[in-house]
Short mmCIF file of C-alpha atoms in Angstrom, two decimals:
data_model
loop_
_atom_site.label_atom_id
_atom_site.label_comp_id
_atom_site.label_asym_id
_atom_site.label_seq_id
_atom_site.Cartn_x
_atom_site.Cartn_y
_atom_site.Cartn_z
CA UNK G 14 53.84 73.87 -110.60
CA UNK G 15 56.93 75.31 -109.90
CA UNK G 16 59.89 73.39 -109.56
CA UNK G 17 60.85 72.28 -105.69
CA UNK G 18 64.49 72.81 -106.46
CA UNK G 19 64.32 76.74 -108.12
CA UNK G 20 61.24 77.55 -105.39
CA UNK G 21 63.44 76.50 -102.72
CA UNK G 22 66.64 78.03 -103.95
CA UNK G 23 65.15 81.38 -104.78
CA UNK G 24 63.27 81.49 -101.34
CA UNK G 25 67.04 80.85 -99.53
CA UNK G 26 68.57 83.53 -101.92
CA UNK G 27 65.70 86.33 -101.34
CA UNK G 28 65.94 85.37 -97.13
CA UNK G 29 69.58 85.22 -96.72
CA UNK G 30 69.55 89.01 -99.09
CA UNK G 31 67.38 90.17 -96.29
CA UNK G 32 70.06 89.29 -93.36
CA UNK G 33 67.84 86.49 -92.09
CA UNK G 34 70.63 84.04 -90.39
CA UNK G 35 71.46 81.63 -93.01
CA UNK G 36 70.66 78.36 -90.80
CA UNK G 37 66.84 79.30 -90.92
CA UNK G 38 67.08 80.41 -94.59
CA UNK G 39 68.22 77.22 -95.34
CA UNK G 40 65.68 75.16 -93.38
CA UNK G 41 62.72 77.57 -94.01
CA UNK G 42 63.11 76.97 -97.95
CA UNK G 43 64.03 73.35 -97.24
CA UNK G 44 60.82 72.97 -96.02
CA UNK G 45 58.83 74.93 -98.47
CA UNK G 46 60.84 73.01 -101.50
CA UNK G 47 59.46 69.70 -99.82
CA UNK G 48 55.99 71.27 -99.44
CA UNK G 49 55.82 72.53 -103.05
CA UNK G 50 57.00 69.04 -104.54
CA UNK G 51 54.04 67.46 -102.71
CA UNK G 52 55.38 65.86 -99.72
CA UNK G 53 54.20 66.03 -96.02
CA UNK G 54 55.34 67.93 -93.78
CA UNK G 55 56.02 64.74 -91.98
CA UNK G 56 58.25 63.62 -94.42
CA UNK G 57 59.96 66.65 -95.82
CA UNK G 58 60.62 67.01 -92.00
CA UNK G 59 62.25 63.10 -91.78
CA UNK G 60 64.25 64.02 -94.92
CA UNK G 61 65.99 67.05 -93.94
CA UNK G 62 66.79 65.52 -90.34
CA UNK G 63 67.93 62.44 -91.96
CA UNK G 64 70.25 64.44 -94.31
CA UNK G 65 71.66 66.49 -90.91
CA UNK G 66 74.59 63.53 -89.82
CA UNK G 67 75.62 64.20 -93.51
CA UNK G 68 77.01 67.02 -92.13
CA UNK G 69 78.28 66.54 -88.72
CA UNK G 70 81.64 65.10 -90.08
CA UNK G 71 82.88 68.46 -91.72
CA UNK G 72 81.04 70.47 -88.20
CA UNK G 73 83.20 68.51 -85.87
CA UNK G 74 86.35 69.29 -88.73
CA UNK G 75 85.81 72.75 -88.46
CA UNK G 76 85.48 72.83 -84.34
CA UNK G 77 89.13 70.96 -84.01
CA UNK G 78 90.20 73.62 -86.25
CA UNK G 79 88.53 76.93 -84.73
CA UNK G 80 90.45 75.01 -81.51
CA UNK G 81 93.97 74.80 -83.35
CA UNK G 82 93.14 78.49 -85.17
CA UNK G 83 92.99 79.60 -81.13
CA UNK G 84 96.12 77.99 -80.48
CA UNK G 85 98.16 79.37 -82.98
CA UNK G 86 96.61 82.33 -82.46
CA UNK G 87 98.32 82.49 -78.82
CA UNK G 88 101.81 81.56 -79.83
CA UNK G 89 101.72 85.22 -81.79
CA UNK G 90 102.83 83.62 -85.16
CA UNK G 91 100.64 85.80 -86.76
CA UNK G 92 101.08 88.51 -84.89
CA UNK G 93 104.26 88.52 -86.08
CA UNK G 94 103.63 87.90 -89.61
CA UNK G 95 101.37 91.20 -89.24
CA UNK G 96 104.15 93.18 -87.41
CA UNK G 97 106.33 92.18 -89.98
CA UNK G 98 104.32 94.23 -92.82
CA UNK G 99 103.06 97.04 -89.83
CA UNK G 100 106.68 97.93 -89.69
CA UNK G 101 106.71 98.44 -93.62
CA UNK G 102 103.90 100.96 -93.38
CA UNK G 103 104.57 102.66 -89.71
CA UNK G 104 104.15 106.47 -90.31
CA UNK G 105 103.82 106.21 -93.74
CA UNK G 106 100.64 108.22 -95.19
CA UNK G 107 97.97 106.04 -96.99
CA UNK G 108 98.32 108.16 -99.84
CA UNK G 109 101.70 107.66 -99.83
CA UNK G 110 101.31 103.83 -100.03
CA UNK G 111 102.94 101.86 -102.79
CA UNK G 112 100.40 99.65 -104.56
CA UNK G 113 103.32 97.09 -104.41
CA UNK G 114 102.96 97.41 -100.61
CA UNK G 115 99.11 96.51 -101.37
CA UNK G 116 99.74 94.35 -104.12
CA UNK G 117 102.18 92.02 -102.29
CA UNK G 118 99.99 91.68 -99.00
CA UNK G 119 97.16 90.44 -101.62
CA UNK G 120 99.38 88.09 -103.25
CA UNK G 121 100.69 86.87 -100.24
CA UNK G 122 97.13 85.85 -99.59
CA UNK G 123 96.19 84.15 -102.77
CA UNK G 124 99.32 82.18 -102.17
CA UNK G 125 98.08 80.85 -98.87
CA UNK G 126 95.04 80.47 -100.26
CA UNK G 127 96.02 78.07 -103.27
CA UNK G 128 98.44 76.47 -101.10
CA UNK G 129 95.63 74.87 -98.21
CA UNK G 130 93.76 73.30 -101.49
CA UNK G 131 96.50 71.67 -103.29
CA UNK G 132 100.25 71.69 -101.19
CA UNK G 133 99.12 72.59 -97.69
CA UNK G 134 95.47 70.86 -97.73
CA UNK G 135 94.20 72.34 -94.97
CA UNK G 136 91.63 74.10 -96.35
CA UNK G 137 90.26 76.99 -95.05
CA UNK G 138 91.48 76.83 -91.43
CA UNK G 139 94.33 78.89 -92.34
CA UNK G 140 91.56 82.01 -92.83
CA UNK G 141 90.88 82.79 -89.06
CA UNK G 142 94.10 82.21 -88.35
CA UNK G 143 96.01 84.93 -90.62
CA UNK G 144 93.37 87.23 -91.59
CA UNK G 145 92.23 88.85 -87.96
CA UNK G 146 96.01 89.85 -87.51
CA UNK G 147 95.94 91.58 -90.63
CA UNK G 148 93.00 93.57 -90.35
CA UNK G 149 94.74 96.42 -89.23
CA UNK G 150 97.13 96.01 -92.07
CA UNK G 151 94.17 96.52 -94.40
CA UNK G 152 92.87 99.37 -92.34
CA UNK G 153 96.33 101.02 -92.87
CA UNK G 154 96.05 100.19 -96.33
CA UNK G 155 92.22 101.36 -96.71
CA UNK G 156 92.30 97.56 -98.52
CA UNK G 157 88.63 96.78 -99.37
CA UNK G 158 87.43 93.91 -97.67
CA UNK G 159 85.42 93.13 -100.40
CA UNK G 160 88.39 92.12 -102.52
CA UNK G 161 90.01 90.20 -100.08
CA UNK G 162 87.05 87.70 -99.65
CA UNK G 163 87.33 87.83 -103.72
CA UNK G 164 91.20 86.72 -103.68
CA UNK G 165 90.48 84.46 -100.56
CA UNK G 166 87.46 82.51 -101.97
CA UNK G 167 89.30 82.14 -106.15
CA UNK G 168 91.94 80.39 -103.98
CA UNK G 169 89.61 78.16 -102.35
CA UNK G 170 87.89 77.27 -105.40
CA UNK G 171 90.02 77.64 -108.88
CA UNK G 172 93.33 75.07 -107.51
CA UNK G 173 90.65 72.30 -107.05
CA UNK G 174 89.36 72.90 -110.80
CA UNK G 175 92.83 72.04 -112.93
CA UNK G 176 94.71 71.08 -110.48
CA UNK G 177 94.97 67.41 -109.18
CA UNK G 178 96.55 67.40 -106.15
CA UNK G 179 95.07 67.81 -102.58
CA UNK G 180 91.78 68.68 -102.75
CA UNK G 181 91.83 68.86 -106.62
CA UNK G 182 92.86 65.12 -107.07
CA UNK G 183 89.71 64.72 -104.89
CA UNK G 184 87.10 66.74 -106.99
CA UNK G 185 88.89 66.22 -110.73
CA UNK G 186 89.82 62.42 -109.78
CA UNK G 187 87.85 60.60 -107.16
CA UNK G 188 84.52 62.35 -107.68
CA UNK G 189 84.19 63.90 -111.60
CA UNK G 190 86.41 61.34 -113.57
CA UNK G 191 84.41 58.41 -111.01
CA UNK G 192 81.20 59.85 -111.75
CA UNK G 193 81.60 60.50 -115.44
CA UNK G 194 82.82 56.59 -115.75
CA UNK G 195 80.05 55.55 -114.21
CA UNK G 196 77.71 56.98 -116.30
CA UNK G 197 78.94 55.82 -119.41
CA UNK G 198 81.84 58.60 -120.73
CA UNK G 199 85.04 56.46 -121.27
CA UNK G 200 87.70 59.58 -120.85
CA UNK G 201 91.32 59.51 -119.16
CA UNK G 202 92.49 61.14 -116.32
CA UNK G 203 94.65 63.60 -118.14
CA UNK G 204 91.69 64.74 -119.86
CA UNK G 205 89.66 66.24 -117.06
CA UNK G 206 91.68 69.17 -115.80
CA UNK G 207 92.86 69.91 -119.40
CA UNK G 208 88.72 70.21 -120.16
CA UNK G 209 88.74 72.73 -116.75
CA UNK G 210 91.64 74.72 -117.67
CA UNK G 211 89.29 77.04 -119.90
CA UNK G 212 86.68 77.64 -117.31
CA UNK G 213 89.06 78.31 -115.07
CA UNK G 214 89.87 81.20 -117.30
CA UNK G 215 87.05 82.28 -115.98
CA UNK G 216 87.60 83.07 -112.28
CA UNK G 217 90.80 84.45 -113.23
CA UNK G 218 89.18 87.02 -115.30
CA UNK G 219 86.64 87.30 -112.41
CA UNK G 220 89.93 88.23 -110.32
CA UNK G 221 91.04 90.70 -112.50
CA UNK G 222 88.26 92.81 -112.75
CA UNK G 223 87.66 92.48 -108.73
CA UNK G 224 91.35 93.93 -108.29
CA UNK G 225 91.65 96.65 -110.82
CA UNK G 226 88.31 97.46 -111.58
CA UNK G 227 85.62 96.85 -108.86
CA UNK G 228 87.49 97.27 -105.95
CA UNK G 229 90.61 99.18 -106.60
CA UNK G 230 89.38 102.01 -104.91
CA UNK G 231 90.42 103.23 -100.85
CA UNK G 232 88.11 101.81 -98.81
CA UNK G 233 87.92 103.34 -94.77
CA UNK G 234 86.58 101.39 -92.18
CA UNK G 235 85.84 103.07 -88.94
CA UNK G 236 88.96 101.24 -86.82
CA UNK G 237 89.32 100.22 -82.95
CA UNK G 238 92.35 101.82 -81.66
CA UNK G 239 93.07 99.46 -78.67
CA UNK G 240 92.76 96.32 -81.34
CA UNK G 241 95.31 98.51 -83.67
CA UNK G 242 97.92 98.88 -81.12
CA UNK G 243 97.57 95.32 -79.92
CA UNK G 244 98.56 94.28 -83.24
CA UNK G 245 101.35 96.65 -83.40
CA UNK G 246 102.90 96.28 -79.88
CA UNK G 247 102.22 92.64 -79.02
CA UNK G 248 105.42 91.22 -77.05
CA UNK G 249 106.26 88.03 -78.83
CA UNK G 250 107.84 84.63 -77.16
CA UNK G 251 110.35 83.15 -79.64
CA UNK G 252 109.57 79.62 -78.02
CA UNK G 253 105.84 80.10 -78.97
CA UNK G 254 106.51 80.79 -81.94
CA UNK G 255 108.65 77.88 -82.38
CA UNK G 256 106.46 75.61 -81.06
CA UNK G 257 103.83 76.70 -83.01
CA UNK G 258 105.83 75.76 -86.08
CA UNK G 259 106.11 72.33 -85.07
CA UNK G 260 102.44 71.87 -84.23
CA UNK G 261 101.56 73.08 -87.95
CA UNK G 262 103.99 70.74 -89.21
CA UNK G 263 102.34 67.83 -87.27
CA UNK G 264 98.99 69.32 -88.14
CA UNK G 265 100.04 69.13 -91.75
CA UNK G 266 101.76 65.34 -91.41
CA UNK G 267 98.87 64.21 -89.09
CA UNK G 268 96.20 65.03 -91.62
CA UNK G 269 98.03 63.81 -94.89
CA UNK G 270 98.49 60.32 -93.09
CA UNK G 271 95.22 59.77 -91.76
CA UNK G 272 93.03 61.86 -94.19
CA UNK G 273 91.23 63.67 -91.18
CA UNK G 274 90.90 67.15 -90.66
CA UNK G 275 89.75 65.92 -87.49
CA UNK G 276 93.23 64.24 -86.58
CA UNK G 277 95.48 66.60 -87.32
CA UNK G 278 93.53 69.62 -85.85
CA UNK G 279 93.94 67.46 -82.81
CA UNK G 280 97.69 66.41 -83.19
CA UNK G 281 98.05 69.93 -83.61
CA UNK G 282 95.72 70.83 -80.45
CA UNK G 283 98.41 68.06 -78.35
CA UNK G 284 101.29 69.80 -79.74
CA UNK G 285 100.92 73.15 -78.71
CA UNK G 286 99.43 71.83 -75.30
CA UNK G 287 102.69 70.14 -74.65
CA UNK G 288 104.90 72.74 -75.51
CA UNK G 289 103.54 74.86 -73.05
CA UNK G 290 101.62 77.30 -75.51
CA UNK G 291 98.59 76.22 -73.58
CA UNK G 292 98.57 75.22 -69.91
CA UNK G 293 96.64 72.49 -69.40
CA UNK G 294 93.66 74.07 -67.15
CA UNK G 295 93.11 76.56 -69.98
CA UNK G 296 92.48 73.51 -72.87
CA UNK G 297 89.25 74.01 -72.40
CA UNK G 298 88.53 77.47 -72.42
CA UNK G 299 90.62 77.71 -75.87
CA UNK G 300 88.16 75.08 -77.24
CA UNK G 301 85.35 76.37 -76.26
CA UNK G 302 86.88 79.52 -78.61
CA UNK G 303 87.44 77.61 -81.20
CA UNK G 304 84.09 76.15 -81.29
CA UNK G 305 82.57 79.60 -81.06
CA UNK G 306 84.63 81.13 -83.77
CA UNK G 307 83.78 78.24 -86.29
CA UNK G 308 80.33 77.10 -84.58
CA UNK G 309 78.07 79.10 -86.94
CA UNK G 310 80.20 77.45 -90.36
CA UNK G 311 79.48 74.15 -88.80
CA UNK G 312 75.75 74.46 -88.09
CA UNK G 313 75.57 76.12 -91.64
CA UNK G 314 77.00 73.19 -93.55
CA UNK G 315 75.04 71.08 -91.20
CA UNK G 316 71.61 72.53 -92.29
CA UNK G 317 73.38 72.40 -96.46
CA UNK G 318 73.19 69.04 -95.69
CA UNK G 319 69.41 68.65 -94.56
CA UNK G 320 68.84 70.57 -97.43
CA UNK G 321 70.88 68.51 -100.30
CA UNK G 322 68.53 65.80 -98.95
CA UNK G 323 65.25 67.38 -99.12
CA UNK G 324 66.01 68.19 -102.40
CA UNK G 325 66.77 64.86 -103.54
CA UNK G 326 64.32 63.67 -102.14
CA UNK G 327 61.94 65.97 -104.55
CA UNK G 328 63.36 64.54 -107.43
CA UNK G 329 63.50 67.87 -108.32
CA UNK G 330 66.71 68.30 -110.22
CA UNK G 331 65.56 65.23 -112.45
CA UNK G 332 62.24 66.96 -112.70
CA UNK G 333 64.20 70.32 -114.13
CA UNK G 334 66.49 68.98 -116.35
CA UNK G 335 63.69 66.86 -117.97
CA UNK G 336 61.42 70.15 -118.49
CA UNK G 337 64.54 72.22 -119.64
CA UNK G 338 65.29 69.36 -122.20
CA UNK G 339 62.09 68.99 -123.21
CA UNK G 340 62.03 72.52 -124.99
CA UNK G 341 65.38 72.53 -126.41
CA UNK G 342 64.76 70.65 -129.00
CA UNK G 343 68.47 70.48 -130.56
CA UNK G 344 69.59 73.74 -130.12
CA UNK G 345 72.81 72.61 -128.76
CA UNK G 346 74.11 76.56 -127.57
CA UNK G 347 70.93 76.46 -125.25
CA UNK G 348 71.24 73.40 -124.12
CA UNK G 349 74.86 74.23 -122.55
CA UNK G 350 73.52 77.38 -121.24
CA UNK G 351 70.57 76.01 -119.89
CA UNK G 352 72.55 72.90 -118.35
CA UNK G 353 75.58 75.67 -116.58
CA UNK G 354 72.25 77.32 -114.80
CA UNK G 355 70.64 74.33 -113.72
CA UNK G 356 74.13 73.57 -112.00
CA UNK G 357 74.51 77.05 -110.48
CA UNK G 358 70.89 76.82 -109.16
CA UNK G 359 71.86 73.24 -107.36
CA UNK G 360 75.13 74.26 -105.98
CA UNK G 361 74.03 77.49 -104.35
CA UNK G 362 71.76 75.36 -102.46
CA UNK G 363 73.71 72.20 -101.25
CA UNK G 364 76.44 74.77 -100.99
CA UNK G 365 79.16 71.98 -102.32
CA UNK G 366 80.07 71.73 -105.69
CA UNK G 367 81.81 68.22 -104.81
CA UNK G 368 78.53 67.11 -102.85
CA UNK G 369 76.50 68.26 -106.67
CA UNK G 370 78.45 66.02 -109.32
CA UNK G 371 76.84 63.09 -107.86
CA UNK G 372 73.88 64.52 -108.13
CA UNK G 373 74.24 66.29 -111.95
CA UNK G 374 76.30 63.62 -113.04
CA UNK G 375 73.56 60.90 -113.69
CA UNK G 376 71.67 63.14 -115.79
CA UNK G 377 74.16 65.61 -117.49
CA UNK G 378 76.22 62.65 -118.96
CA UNK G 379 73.66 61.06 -120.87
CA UNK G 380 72.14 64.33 -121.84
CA UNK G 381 75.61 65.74 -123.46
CA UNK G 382 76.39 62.54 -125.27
CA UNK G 383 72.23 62.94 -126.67
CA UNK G 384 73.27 66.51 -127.49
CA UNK G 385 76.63 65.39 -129.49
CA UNK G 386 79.07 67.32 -126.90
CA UNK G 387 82.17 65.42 -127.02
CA UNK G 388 83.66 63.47 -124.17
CA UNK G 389 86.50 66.72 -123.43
CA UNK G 390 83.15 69.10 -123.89
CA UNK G 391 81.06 66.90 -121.59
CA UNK G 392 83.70 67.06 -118.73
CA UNK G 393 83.48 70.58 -118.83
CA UNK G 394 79.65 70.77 -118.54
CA UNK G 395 79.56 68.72 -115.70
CA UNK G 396 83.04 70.20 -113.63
CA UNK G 397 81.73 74.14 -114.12
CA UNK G 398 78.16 72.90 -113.24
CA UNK G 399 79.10 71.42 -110.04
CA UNK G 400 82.04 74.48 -109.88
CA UNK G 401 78.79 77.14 -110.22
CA UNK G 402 77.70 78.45 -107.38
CA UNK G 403 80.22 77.53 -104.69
CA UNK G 404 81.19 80.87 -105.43
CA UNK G 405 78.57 82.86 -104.28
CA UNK G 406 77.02 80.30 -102.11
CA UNK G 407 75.69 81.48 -98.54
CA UNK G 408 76.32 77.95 -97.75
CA UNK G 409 79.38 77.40 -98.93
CA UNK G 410 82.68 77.07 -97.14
CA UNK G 411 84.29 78.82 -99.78
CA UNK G 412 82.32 82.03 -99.00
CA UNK G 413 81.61 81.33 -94.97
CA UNK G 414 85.27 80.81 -94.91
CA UNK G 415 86.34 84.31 -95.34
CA UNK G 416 83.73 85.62 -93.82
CA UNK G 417 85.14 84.24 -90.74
CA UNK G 418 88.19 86.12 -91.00
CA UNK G 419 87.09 88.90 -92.46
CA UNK G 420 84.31 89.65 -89.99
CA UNK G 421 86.44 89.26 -86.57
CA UNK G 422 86.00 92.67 -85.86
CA UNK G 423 82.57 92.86 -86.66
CA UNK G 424 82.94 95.11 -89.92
CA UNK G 425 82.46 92.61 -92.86
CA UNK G 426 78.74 91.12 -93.74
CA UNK G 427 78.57 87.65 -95.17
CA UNK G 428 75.90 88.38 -98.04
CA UNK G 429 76.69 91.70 -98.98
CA UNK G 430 80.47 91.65 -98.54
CA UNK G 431 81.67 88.15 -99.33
CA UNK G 432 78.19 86.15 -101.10
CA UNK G 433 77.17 88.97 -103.41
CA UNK G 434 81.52 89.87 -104.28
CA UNK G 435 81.84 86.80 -105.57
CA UNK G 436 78.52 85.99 -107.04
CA UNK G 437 79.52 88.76 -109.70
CA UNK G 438 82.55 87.86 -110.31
CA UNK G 439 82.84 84.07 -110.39
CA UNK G 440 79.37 82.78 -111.26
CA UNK G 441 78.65 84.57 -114.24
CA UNK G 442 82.16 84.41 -115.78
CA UNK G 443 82.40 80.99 -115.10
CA UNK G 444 79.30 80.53 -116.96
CA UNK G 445 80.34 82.79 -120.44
CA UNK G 446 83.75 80.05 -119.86
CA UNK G 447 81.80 77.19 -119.18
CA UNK G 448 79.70 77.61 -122.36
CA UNK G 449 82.62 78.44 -124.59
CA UNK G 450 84.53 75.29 -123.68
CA UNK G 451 81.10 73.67 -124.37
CA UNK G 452 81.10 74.79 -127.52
CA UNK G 453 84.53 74.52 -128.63
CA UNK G 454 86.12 71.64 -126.80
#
């Protein structure tokens, strides 16, 4: 038989290539996974509707934020940041265009980017709240969408892999080191992102050859005119703008005190309602924007969730790992290789690499130590496993996130544009990196 866990992440893959709305990819090849292991349809059904409220917490994140994203949008913050680099390119001709023009609007980027993992943990809320403005920066600048989603989504994933702060203390500290403890690998904190740092390597290579190589090249995308000069001409109100700098700051204070996304979206939300950025009759008309803007990443990860369970449920990653193992013998290379895949395979479908180390860890640990991969060796296994595939994912955040930017004006496909991107370049250098800290950690 073929295994539940492959079937069903091969039959999301092949639907989601064919534009088929990733909600029903995801719960079409749920169901077929459950089918295939030999479950009822009864309970494959139970299990994936069971897993759902596993993802209602991070749906309900992402609506406060669309909400906030709405807000700031309003107070022209970023309409300003956008004028500000419109004004360095008015009447210039694209030829003419300094790559240090296009350079520095890219790094700006990555730096945002990084800086809502690890300093600013916010995520990726920050996405449909500065890209939109920008699009007709990147129209003047025939920037390639393509490489934007690229820069956006090695922001969103590489700070979290060596770097433990934010939302890398979370995945290197409270998730990888717990789970590798609990399975028997005695190793230190320090030791974890110092095992990453080399397959992290890896999506900065990824980013290299996405920048200079791939995507280098002009890229013209048929433009609105009306949305151009809107973005150019906007009248700005200085208050706005200042209150919207408090509300981020209590956004930012809000959430580091109470841990919610939830929370400081809303603090935010109050903020901005209260300094007059929002009349009160209109609060719900902005959050009903909000919702619709980041609806379609909530019922995504909602469905990633029913999925994660109807795989477990299979036993199905247990199941693989066993049959890969089983025909290894001791070729140690192979079994490194073999293990990376496995992980990439699992990730792409839950569409979390911090909801897969729970999952991987159990097995991986015990089956590293059997292979004679050292402790620093074994972290690394089990980190770029889990780190496969969130890059890539149709389900993931990092790749749905910006999409949602990205796409605002309709121009910019998920899978072709943002999934398949940074497929290329992240998963499969992340798994030559992976294997060579394997092998030489």
């Amino acid at each position: 038989m073929i295994n539940p866990v492959l079937l069903s992440v091969c039959v999301m893959l092949a639907l989601s290539l064919l534009r088929i709305n990733v909600v029903v990819a995801l719960t079409l090849s749920a169901l077929i996974g459950g089918l295939s292991a030999g479950m009822s349809i009864t309970d494959t059904v139970s299990a994936f509707e069971g897993g759902l409220g596993g993802g209602a917490t991070i749906a309900l994140s992402y609506a406060m934020l669309g909400a906030f994203a709405v807000a700031i949008s309003k107070s022209g913050i970023t309409d300003l940041l956008a004028q500000t680099v419109i004004k360095k390119i008015h009447g210039r001709h694209p030829d003419h265009l300094t790559n240090v023009i296009k350079y520095s609007v890219l790094g700006m980027i990555l730096l945002m980017a990084v800086s809502s993992q690890n300093i600013i943990p916010v995520h990726i809320a920050f996405i449909p709240i500065l890209i939109p403005p920008l699009l007709a920066v990147f129209e003047k600048l025939r920037l390639d969408r393509r490489l934007v989603a690229c820069v956006l989504t090695f922001g969103l994933i590489t700070p979290y892999m060596v770097l433990p702060i934010g939302f890398g203390g979370i995945f290197l500290h409270n998730i990888l080191l717990k789970n590798l403890h609990e399975n028997g690998l005695t190793v230190t904190a320090s030791q974890v992102p110092t095992a990453m740092i080399l397959p992290a390597l890896g999506m900065v290579v990824g980013l290299l050859i996405a920048t200079f190589i791939s995507y280098r090249r002009p890229r013209i995308y048929p433009h609105t005119e009306p949305v151009r000069q809107q973005a150019e001409h906007k009248q700005l109100n200085k208050r706005h703008i200042a209150v919207a700098v408090v509300a981020i700051v209590a956004t930012l204070a809000t959430q580091l005190l109470s841990g919610s996304m939830i929370i400081g979206a809303l603090a935010g939300f109050v903020v901005f309602t209260a300094g007059g950025v929002i009349a009160w009759k209109e609060t719900h008309d902005v959050f009903t924007k909000g919702v619709h803007m980041m609806a379609m990443i909530g019922f995504i990860m909602i469905a990633a969730a029913g999925f994660a369970a109807v795989m477990k449920a299979t036993g199905g990653v247990e199941t693989l790992v066993a049959m890969l193992s089983a025909n290894i013998d001791h070729n140690k290379p192979l079994a490194a290789l073999l293990m990376l895949v496995v992980g990439l395979l699992v990730t792409m479908g839950i569409g979390s690499s911090f909801s897969t180390i729970p999952i991987i860890a159990t097995i991986y640990v015990p089956l590293a130590i059997a292979f004679g991969f050292s402790p620093m060796a074994t972290i690394a296994l089990v980190g770029t496993a889990a780190a496969l595939g969130d890059a890539g994912s149709p389900a993931s955040d990092s790749t749905l996130g910006p999409t949602s930017g990205l796409n605002a004006d309709g121009k910019h496909d998920h899978i072709w544009d943002t999934v398949v991107p940074t497929f290329i370049h992240y998963n499969l250098p992340l798994i030559v990196f992976g294997w060579l800290a394997a092998m030489t950690l």
